[in-house]
XYZ file of C-alpha atoms in Angstrom:
478
model
C -25.120 1.650 0.483
C -23.382 0.213 -2.234
C -22.342 -3.566 -0.777
C -19.274 -3.567 -3.310
C -18.335 -0.747 -1.161
C -18.372 -0.681 3.017
C -15.946 1.906 4.661
C -14.787 -0.194 7.891
C -11.989 2.688 8.587
C -11.503 6.295 8.461
C -8.399 8.833 9.092
C -10.204 12.264 10.091
C -7.545 15.607 10.682
C -9.973 17.690 13.046
C -7.412 20.341 13.208
C -4.686 22.433 11.210
C -3.059 24.087 13.936
C -0.142 22.927 15.391
C 1.787 23.960 18.259
C 5.489 23.127 16.224
C 6.442 23.503 13.458
C 7.661 19.788 12.161
C 10.492 19.397 9.596
C 9.140 16.473 7.602
C 4.839 17.783 8.539
C 3.181 16.441 5.138
C 0.105 19.713 5.678
C 2.745 22.487 6.796
C 0.218 22.780 9.680
C 0.659 25.532 11.493
C -2.415 27.648 12.521
C -6.444 26.486 13.507
C -8.202 28.162 10.306
C -10.934 29.705 9.797
C -13.010 27.088 8.438
C -12.098 24.296 10.707
C -15.460 22.489 11.840
C -17.152 23.957 15.224
C -18.262 21.342 17.807
C -21.683 20.405 16.534
C -20.641 20.410 13.336
C -17.996 17.615 14.236
C -20.430 15.584 16.640
C -23.327 15.830 13.525
C -20.275 13.943 11.506
C -19.725 12.483 14.440
C -23.501 10.470 14.373
C -22.927 9.916 10.582
C -19.735 8.256 10.553
C -21.019 5.728 13.357
C -24.418 5.593 11.156
C -21.926 4.381 7.983
C -20.664 1.177 10.310
C -16.963 2.305 10.486
C -15.366 -0.117 13.131
C -12.139 2.728 14.182
C -11.383 6.182 13.374
C -8.305 8.501 13.513
C -8.234 11.526 14.714
C -5.195 13.649 13.610
C -4.218 16.797 12.695
C -2.313 19.516 12.882
C -2.242 18.540 16.409
C -5.803 17.490 18.016
C -5.094 18.105 21.386
C -5.983 22.157 20.465
C -8.983 21.608 20.228
C -10.978 21.713 23.447
C -14.152 19.379 22.464
C -11.524 16.245 21.233
C -13.144 14.375 24.301
C -16.593 15.274 23.033
C -15.971 13.964 19.607
C -14.017 10.917 21.007
C -17.048 10.386 23.235
C -19.636 10.540 20.967
C -17.331 8.470 18.525
C -16.265 5.412 21.556
C -20.411 5.359 22.616
C -21.344 4.434 18.907
C -18.872 1.146 18.978
C -16.098 3.078 16.746
C -13.449 2.659 17.955
C -11.038 5.686 18.238
C -6.980 6.153 17.833
C -5.501 9.665 18.423
C -2.199 10.569 16.643
C -0.798 13.383 18.936
C 3.257 15.008 18.987
C 2.415 15.097 22.936
C 3.464 18.284 24.000
C -0.213 18.954 25.844
C -0.925 15.783 26.845
C -0.062 15.246 30.856
C -2.090 13.865 33.440
C -5.447 15.313 33.302
C -5.867 15.440 29.458
C -5.061 11.791 30.009
C -7.742 10.408 32.510
C -10.276 12.971 30.450
C -9.764 10.819 27.110
C -9.471 7.870 29.394
C -12.906 8.454 30.139
C -14.120 9.330 27.218
C -13.525 5.850 25.801
C -10.635 6.449 23.410
C -9.247 3.122 22.312
C -5.567 3.379 21.295
C -3.071 6.867 22.112
C 0.074 7.077 19.076
C 2.803 9.841 20.134
C 4.700 10.873 17.122
C 8.027 9.950 17.631
C 10.933 10.223 14.974
C 14.535 9.301 16.619
C 16.612 8.789 19.823
C 16.118 12.413 22.102
C 18.895 14.604 19.937
C 17.335 13.994 16.233
C 13.749 13.863 17.415
C 13.692 17.183 19.131
C 15.588 18.888 16.177
C 13.066 17.498 13.545
C 10.406 19.124 15.588
C 11.394 21.359 18.922
C 13.589 20.968 21.093
C 12.686 19.024 24.342
C 9.430 17.240 22.647
C 11.223 14.367 22.765
C 10.762 14.484 27.022
C 7.495 15.724 26.692
C 6.758 12.687 25.229
C 8.036 9.919 27.618
C 6.637 12.056 30.292
C 3.100 11.708 27.949
C 3.568 8.211 27.277
C 3.596 7.910 31.573
C 0.772 9.668 32.063
C -0.988 7.767 29.746
C 0.081 3.934 30.624
C -0.514 5.490 34.285
C -4.097 6.302 33.432
C -4.638 3.233 31.879
C -4.846 3.916 27.865
C -3.162 2.215 25.314
C 0.069 3.852 24.251
C 0.745 3.656 20.340
C 3.903 5.184 18.593
C 4.604 6.224 14.908
C 7.443 6.823 13.084
C 8.502 8.357 9.846
C 11.540 7.610 9.014
C 13.861 9.825 6.428
C 17.428 9.494 5.970
C 18.883 11.695 8.974
C 16.848 9.349 11.798
C 16.794 5.785 9.973
C 19.923 5.390 11.603
C 18.330 5.798 15.101
C 15.713 2.970 14.782
C 17.195 0.158 16.349
C 18.218 3.164 19.917
C 14.492 4.042 19.330
C 13.153 0.276 19.896
C 15.308 0.108 23.269
C 13.795 3.319 24.435
C 10.127 2.552 23.641
C 10.051 -1.222 25.322
C 11.938 0.163 28.644
C 9.023 3.195 28.042
C 6.418 -0.280 27.543
C 5.033 1.340 24.622
C 2.242 -1.267 23.285
C 2.234 -0.907 19.408
C 4.511 0.927 16.997
C 3.817 2.025 13.523
C 6.739 3.075 11.330
C 6.144 4.920 8.131
C 8.016 6.171 4.824
C 9.027 10.099 4.906
C 7.064 11.112 1.226
C 8.038 14.567 -0.362
C 4.697 16.648 0.512
C 4.382 19.660 2.795
C 7.055 20.220 4.501
C 9.361 17.004 3.574
C 9.256 18.787 0.193
C 11.300 21.032 1.368
C 13.649 18.633 2.250
C 14.716 16.405 -0.787
C 17.686 15.241 0.770
C 16.033 13.815 3.398
C 14.016 11.580 1.261
C 15.362 7.892 1.962
C 16.591 5.983 -1.052
C 14.330 3.186 -2.585
C 16.921 0.841 -1.427
C 16.867 1.309 1.899
C 13.159 0.547 2.257
C 14.396 -3.225 2.473
C 16.660 -2.249 5.846
C 13.324 -0.548 7.171
C 11.937 -4.429 6.389
C 14.810 -6.209 7.602
C 14.322 -3.973 10.807
C 10.918 -4.617 11.196
C 10.740 -8.131 10.508
C 13.550 -8.588 13.133
C 11.483 -6.337 15.918
C 8.518 -8.742 15.109
C 10.182 -12.182 15.747
C 11.836 -10.914 18.911
C 8.373 -9.736 20.170
C 8.905 -7.001 22.637
C 6.703 -4.419 20.580
C 3.819 -4.832 18.428
C 5.495 -3.445 15.183
C 3.565 -2.283 11.607
C 4.166 -1.234 8.278
C 2.257 1.712 6.892
C 1.251 0.887 3.890
C 3.726 3.068 1.992
C 6.337 -0.108 3.080
C 6.370 -3.332 1.260
C 5.302 -5.283 -0.751
C 5.432 -9.067 -1.682
C 8.295 -10.504 0.658
C 8.131 -13.277 2.877
C 9.697 -10.933 5.445
C 6.672 -8.458 4.932
C 4.040 -10.280 5.520
C 5.571 -12.042 8.711
C 5.829 -8.381 10.111
C 1.792 -8.016 8.843
C 0.686 -11.359 10.657
C 2.345 -10.714 13.729
C 1.296 -7.064 13.847
C -2.215 -8.849 14.337
C -3.749 -9.189 11.234
C -4.809 -12.645 11.739
C -3.344 -16.108 11.336
C -3.542 -16.313 7.722
C 0.011 -15.162 5.500
C -1.492 -11.259 4.734
C -0.139 -9.893 1.437
C -0.776 -6.360 0.156
C -4.075 -6.456 -1.580
C -3.815 -3.187 -3.148
C -5.092 0.874 -1.706
C -8.285 1.290 0.225
C -8.923 4.928 -0.427
C -12.169 5.007 -1.641
C -12.700 0.864 -0.903
C -12.981 0.217 2.932
C -11.636 3.783 4.233
C -11.694 7.168 3.462
C -10.062 10.989 4.291
C -11.564 13.878 6.081
C -10.057 16.945 6.439
C -10.911 19.650 8.718
C -13.379 21.752 7.285
C -15.150 18.315 6.557
C -14.121 17.495 2.559
C -14.226 13.834 2.133
C -11.371 12.324 0.149
C -10.060 8.800 -0.696
C -7.013 9.350 1.472
C -5.543 12.225 3.857
C -2.322 12.519 2.267
C -3.593 12.402 -1.509
C -5.330 15.580 -0.416
C -5.060 18.193 -3.624
C -8.709 19.572 -4.890
C -8.625 17.596 -7.734
C -9.556 14.579 -5.205
C -11.807 16.059 -2.805
C -15.155 14.297 -3.535
C -17.341 16.645 -1.359
C -17.712 18.527 1.695
C -20.301 17.730 4.926
C -21.368 21.112 4.582
C -23.151 20.323 1.373
C -24.591 16.538 1.327
C -24.136 14.213 3.802
C -20.885 11.712 4.346
C -24.018 8.813 2.847
C -24.186 10.699 -0.015
C -20.537 11.030 -0.897
C -19.347 7.592 -0.156
C -22.312 6.614 -2.213
C -22.133 8.388 -5.268
C -21.627 6.492 -8.239
C -19.124 9.125 -9.415
C -17.460 9.531 -6.746
C -13.612 8.310 -5.903
C -12.823 7.273 -9.692
C -9.375 7.664 -9.391
C -9.279 4.489 -6.873
C -12.321 2.656 -7.969
C -11.861 2.181 -11.710
C -7.868 1.938 -10.778
C -6.675 -1.162 -13.059
C -2.959 -2.312 -13.881
C -3.564 -0.956 -17.569
C -3.438 2.330 -16.213
C 0.297 1.440 -14.796
C 3.028 1.989 -16.685
C 6.677 0.582 -16.709
C 7.620 -2.516 -14.715
C 4.406 -2.094 -11.968
C 2.436 -2.252 -16.040
C 4.126 -6.173 -16.453
C 4.294 -6.753 -12.451
C 2.509 -10.323 -12.050
C 1.274 -8.816 -8.747
C -0.305 -5.965 -10.952
C -3.845 -6.066 -10.718
C -4.064 -7.396 -7.212
C -1.578 -4.426 -6.146
C -2.305 -1.703 -8.829
C 0.836 -0.128 -8.119
C 0.736 -0.045 -4.313
C 0.263 2.753 -2.171
C -1.051 5.983 -4.655
C 0.606 8.838 -3.050
C 3.657 7.467 -3.042
C 3.949 7.643 -7.204
C 2.053 10.363 -6.859
C 4.528 12.744 -4.298
C 7.847 10.572 -5.768
C 6.572 11.310 -9.706
C 4.492 13.167 -9.722
C 1.954 10.683 -11.437
C -0.795 8.609 -8.971
C -0.011 5.403 -12.458
C 3.281 6.078 -12.215
C 6.105 3.256 -11.678
C 6.543 2.682 -7.742
C 10.522 2.161 -7.309
C 9.754 1.592 -3.895
C 8.339 -1.501 -3.974
C 10.705 -4.099 -2.482
C 9.917 -6.530 -5.326
C 10.106 -3.443 -8.320
C 13.535 -3.402 -6.245
C 14.378 -6.766 -6.037
C 13.280 -6.973 -10.171
C 15.674 -3.928 -10.976
C 18.435 -5.624 -8.760
C 18.262 -9.278 -11.138
C 18.456 -6.794 -14.411
C 21.300 -5.518 -13.255
C 22.829 -9.197 -12.755
C 21.396 -10.871 -15.806
C 22.878 -8.537 -18.268
C 26.299 -9.812 -17.505
C 24.959 -13.579 -18.227
C 25.339 -15.250 -21.452
C 25.379 -18.223 -20.723
C 21.798 -19.660 -23.015
C 21.523 -23.089 -21.161
C 21.944 -22.184 -17.505
C 19.647 -19.397 -18.155
C 17.044 -21.809 -19.646
C 17.782 -23.886 -16.744
C 16.494 -21.039 -14.756
C 13.851 -19.905 -16.309
C 12.325 -22.956 -15.978
C 13.391 -23.842 -12.286
C 11.729 -20.583 -12.362
C 8.398 -22.022 -14.018
C 8.622 -24.731 -11.672
C 8.446 -22.474 -8.512
C 5.715 -20.741 -10.087
C 7.748 -17.341 -9.944
C 6.691 -16.980 -13.225
C 7.845 -12.847 -13.086
C 11.675 -14.059 -12.661
C 10.896 -16.959 -15.187
C 9.908 -13.754 -18.052
C 13.119 -12.067 -16.868
C 15.714 -14.722 -17.478
C 13.725 -15.111 -20.903
C 14.036 -11.931 -21.953
C 17.696 -11.711 -21.143
C 17.849 -14.844 -23.606
C 15.895 -13.099 -26.369
C 18.321 -10.420 -26.043
C 21.067 -12.945 -27.432
C 19.219 -14.877 -28.946
C 16.010 -13.322 -30.877
C 14.643 -16.936 -31.858
C 15.447 -19.002 -29.063
C 12.430 -21.349 -29.815
C 12.470 -21.852 -25.688
C 12.854 -19.168 -24.150
C 9.812 -17.819 -26.167
C 8.140 -20.413 -25.297
C 8.556 -20.126 -21.786
C 8.002 -16.676 -22.009
C 4.683 -16.847 -23.214
C 3.766 -18.835 -20.548
C 5.066 -16.912 -18.001
C 3.870 -13.817 -19.287
C 0.470 -15.212 -19.550
C -0.232 -16.255 -16.011
C 1.539 -12.483 -14.886
C -2.031 -11.468 -16.733
C 0.736 -9.642 -19.469
C -1.881 -11.123 -22.351
C -0.392 -8.751 -25.308
C 3.317 -10.515 -24.367
C 1.899 -13.846 -24.164
C 0.286 -13.360 -27.773
C 3.714 -11.667 -28.950
C 5.847 -14.381 -27.881
C 3.994 -17.308 -28.844
C 3.270 -15.562 -32.084
C 6.811 -15.614 -33.195
C 7.300 -19.087 -31.379
C 4.649 -20.099 -34.031
C 6.021 -19.043 -36.666
C 9.571 -20.876 -35.827
C 7.088 -24.203 -34.944
C 3.839 -23.931 -36.673
C 2.636 -27.775 -34.913
C 3.726 -26.894 -31.732
C 0.239 -27.776 -30.325
C 1.255 -25.868 -26.864
C 2.122 -22.755 -28.451
C -0.818 -22.991 -30.451
C -2.884 -23.336 -27.306
C -1.339 -20.583 -25.220
C -1.662 -18.303 -28.445
C -5.773 -18.938 -28.347
C -6.082 -18.621 -24.991
C -4.497 -15.178 -24.869
C -5.773 -13.868 -28.295
C -9.334 -14.548 -26.064
C -8.265 -12.718 -22.943
C -7.645 -9.989 -25.367
C -11.104 -10.279 -26.684
C -11.000 -11.897 -30.161
C -12.097 -14.748 -28.810
C -13.414 -16.335 -32.491
C -9.669 -16.970 -33.993
C -8.752 -17.834 -29.865
C -11.370 -20.665 -30.082
C -10.263 -21.662 -33.264
C -6.377 -22.314 -32.427
C -7.573 -24.115 -29.273
C -9.957 -26.437 -31.286
C -6.660 -26.658 -33.547
C -4.695 -27.888 -30.951
C -7.114 -29.845 -29.183
C -7.025 -32.320 -32.558
C -3.948 -32.358 -32.865
C -2.945 -33.710 -29.544
C -5.613 -36.456 -29.483
C -7.478 -34.500 -27.831
C -5.223 -34.244 -24.893
C -7.439 -33.520 -21.303
C -5.439 -30.495 -20.830
C -5.940 -29.052 -23.954
C -9.434 -30.068 -23.674
C -9.730 -28.487 -20.444
C -9.029 -25.897 -21.577
C -11.477 -25.771 -24.795
C -13.990 -26.276 -22.840
C -13.279 -23.545 -20.651
C -13.023 -21.090 -23.336
C -16.274 -21.979 -24.603
C -18.229 -21.695 -21.417
C -16.995 -18.310 -20.713
C -17.983 -17.648 -24.077
C -21.814 -18.996 -23.876
C -21.854 -17.276 -20.562
C -21.673 -13.980 -22.247
């Protein structure tokens, strides 16, 4: 197995059959399909999953409890030290089933709950909320950890506070909140899709809940990114004592998805045929995962493929635009700009405010202050505003050159420094910045020449020599 890509977890949609017809179902599940894996095939796949070294797996659907062999599948996985989580609508989860799941070694059973009773039942079916409450009680009585999952839309976002009180009173152990996306049945209800600004409402709610500490709450990967509140939520949800930040989608890197028929993809949400990597009916799971051409859409993804503000974001190389499925379903392109990113939204709001600002001294001061706080993206925005007013403002160009370099936007850095150097050919810092940018862009010869010139003009200042040595070492190591 490739050391670079070691799978830790997966989501397995073990059936497309479902006893409900939910308005927001992303898979449009109805009846069980004839190509569903048989019990023998499912148990064989469970063995392969364990052999791959996965730590945990989520069994979903459809409605997984419609498969009579579900306890067998859970038992096979848990006996091989794979922690098993199940997501269910709870309709069939009586006490006998709760006991069966407990004996099979299930780790957590999560119930899909989408609001207080009236709202939940309107999304799913009348009586389903009461069934979930009974399922929670049955699971707790059987000694099974209980989780819940809520898909947020415009029609239920206002119920989150009330739902929180209900879940706490019921003794639910954990709660994941995710954003509804236009796929499956949800695609036919565009008026349900939340606005980008409402993502902050969700994060604020989850932050407040995590601080109160009465229930362990987490946000799905489609919600974020790069805010202090998000870091607190992730840390309190049990991801460790460090401050966790989004480091990119793990589809095809650390996790994968399995469809009901044994087809493998990077993520079960990104389910179009073009994203299917293979079938376990044709190749082993290990062969599919280790295929050097597999999961190319994710494994080969770079910041250079992104567009809009994501293409110049300081987090772009790490984040790669956030959840790919959000961009795919919202915009139709997996490399498009993520308008549902809270950082993206905050920058756009700042741009709007800056359009009204004309005080150049204040803007320069704010740009410098941003640099001091290592907020390079914001510094670049302040300079953009200055340069729309005064295109040849040397101070703004110099700050922009440095800020863009620190954001990894080497072409923008080059452009700004070239303009600044025309205004002052002897500015050694601008000269050095241009040299570094050229080196990063692959023109190391010209970059090195500029760095040597800057070092000489600065009387071989230590800062200049450090950069010169760095570039020389990089060139010699090629």
